[in-house]
Amino acid sequence: MRREQVFWGWGEPGAGPSLPNHATAFLRSELGVDGAVIDRPVALEDVRLGEPGLDPGLLPRLEAITGAVRTDREARVLRCRGKSYLDLLAQRAGACEGAPDAVVAPADHSQVAAVLQTCAEAGVAVVPFGGGTSVVGGLEPLRGPFGALISLDLARLDGVMGVDERSLTAVLAAGMRLPEADRALAAHGLTLGHVPQSYEWATVGGCVATRSSGQASTGRGRIDANLVAVRCATPLGELATLAVPASAAGPALRQLVAGSEGALGVITAATLRVHPLPAARRYEGWLAPSFEAGCEAFRRLEHAGAAPDVARLSDEDETRYTLALAGLGGIARRAIGDRCLAICGWEGSPEAIARRRREAARGLRREGARFATQRAGRQWAHSRFAGPHLRDDLLDRGVMVETLETATSWSNLAALRAAVRAALPGTLTGCHVSHLYPTGASLYFTVLARQDADPVAQWRAAKAAATDAIVAAGGTVTHHHAVGRDHAPWLAAEVGELGVGVLRALKDRCDPAGIMNPGKLL
Ligand SMILES: Cc1cc2nc3c(=O)[nH]c(=O)nc-3n(C[C@H](O)[C@H](O)[C@H](O)COP(=O)(O)OP(=O)(O)OC[C@H]3O[C@@H](n4cnc5c(N)ncnc54)[C@H](O)[C@@H]3O)c2cc1C
């Protein structure tokens, strides 16, 4: 049986670190939260579930296609939502009245196609479910005009379907989790090189469907930059693209499928560029005199082709609370003052790392940054998957904690950051830059505050204010989390009404009944 996360939080029970004792002082001084546990998730048996609404005649048909249909409480609750703050608030409270009526797990492309056709005929909404890590409401069980909804669990679309070592490409089944894909590729001396913070649980298909970005994407590129071809089952048939390195055969259809978030159909396989397993990795900490100076150093390195593979710069607030949560608040603050922590990382042969590091170090020093320690980099690499576990502990203690992300040009970066921070008064909002491009960079915000009496309304208001500010300041509504339900109201502001119309026409062509992931993306 495939490992599952808890339905109300991150990872398996007890698998992650807990909030350290010294965090209590930080919570008290920065957020006015006393650190006591004031809320716990409900037990599975206390979750409120609606009666399954599927036509009883349909279940045997879906069972005949896949041999894997579940309607039990656990399956429905586990496939009810993703992992955003709002998802977790609802799951912790046991509010699963709208949970999928059934969880259907096809084993291959033809079974996916048959399930979609059956659901289109029967008028049943379908939500594709990869790793379940969406943070934009992409998995919410919205039925649209339909009376019933299934979660299409892609876990059985598993395995490496082909590796071309000469061309450095691999065909991967969409339901593979990223660590499984990397383990299989390692046997060929290869890696995907795609490591989002959700790495342990996210799937290949989910990453393509949301155009995700890994932590080393400055060096390795985003998933869409590594996408060579896709195979997608839609209710109206197969949409597949040719695995060639480049083509001028019209607009790139594979890039229309990438980022389609299950609204057109189900990605069943992806051909991705893969990379030789690096012989060595080096991560280290630097201190920039200010966020602006650190950004300037990164910009110059990117333009000189000398940026590290991992290039991550925290602003003053994020630096402060990162150190405080690591138990280094007082000591480190005295030592580093208002400097900003940057993590730089390189992957490759030891010689290439040494050469690239020398060049980057020169650029960083030129902007006034100084080398801190290699330990800080190792510590970041060691604990980079810990944050989501700590989030569960913060929710137990009545803390609002959520992230926002955007991207813009280098010229607009400072103004966009200022606009987002101004839109979030009364919060502790830290920010980092973590994905560099020749023309600009991403900004990633972590927003912390004491929960008020209505935490859902509190976050909705904060999110709306921040997203309005992002749009007004010329940033994208999402750099890598995707649109889902949460960003859909702002999509027209980014791509225009005609742009939305083009996407809608595409959906209507692939999914005329409108069963695919209603209410997401569009
Ligand atoms: C703690 C945490 C950290 C994260 N860190 C990052 C990060 O560093 N970088 C980043 O980019 N994102 C990050 N995310 C967001 C999320 O992990 C990504 O969006 C990821 O790509 C989703 O993959 P998944 O397999 O979990 O997809 P799911 O969450 O299962 O699905 C995401 C969306 O895609 C659709 N979908 C899933 N699979 C398919 C398919 N095969 N075909 C068609 N549609 C499909 C779903 O219906 C849904 O709308 C993070 C999320 C969390 C909770």
GROMACS .gro file of N, CA, C and O in nm, residues 60 67 128 144 310 373 385 445 487 494:
model
   40
   60PRO      N    1  -2.046   0.003  -1.020
   60PRO     CA    2  -1.997  -0.120  -1.084
   60PRO      C    3  -1.930  -0.093  -1.218
   60PRO      O    4  -1.834  -0.163  -1.254
   67GLY      N    5  -1.113  -0.172  -1.137
   67GLY     CA    6  -1.095  -0.268  -1.026
   67GLY      C    7  -1.050  -0.199  -0.899
   67GLY      O    8  -1.000  -0.265  -0.807
  128PRO      N    9  -0.874   1.526  -1.064
  128PRO     CA   10  -0.751   1.446  -1.063
  128PRO      C   11  -0.675   1.470  -0.933
  128PRO      O   12  -0.663   1.584  -0.887
  144GLY      N   13  -1.960   2.195  -0.937
  144GLY     CA   14  -2.014   2.273  -1.048
  144GLY      C   15  -2.162   2.240  -1.064
  144GLY      O   16  -2.234   2.228  -0.965
  310VAL      N   17   2.118   2.681  -0.642
  310VAL     CA   18   2.024   2.726  -0.538
  310VAL      C   19   2.065   2.867  -0.501
  310VAL      O   20   2.180   2.890  -0.460
  373THR      N   21   2.886   3.073   0.687
  373THR     CA   22   2.941   2.940   0.718
  373THR      C   23   2.886   2.840   0.618
  373THR      O   24   2.780   2.859   0.560
  385PHE      N   25   1.281   2.033   0.447
  385PHE     CA   26   1.146   1.976   0.439
  385PHE      C   27   1.074   1.984   0.575
  385PHE      O   28   0.968   1.924   0.592
  445PHE      N   29   0.656   3.496   0.011
  445PHE     CA   30   0.626   3.556   0.142
  445PHE      C   31   0.570   3.450   0.237
  445PHE      O   32   0.486   3.369   0.197
  487HIS      N   33  -0.671   3.150  -0.689
  487HIS     CA   34  -0.626   3.262  -0.773
  487HIS      C   35  -0.718   3.285  -0.893
  487HIS      O   36  -0.696   3.382  -0.968
  494GLU      N   37  -0.464   3.918  -1.502
  494GLU     CA   38  -0.329   3.890  -1.554
  494GLU      C   39  -0.328   3.863  -1.705
  494GLU      O   40  -0.242   3.913  -1.776
   0.00000   0.00000   0.00000
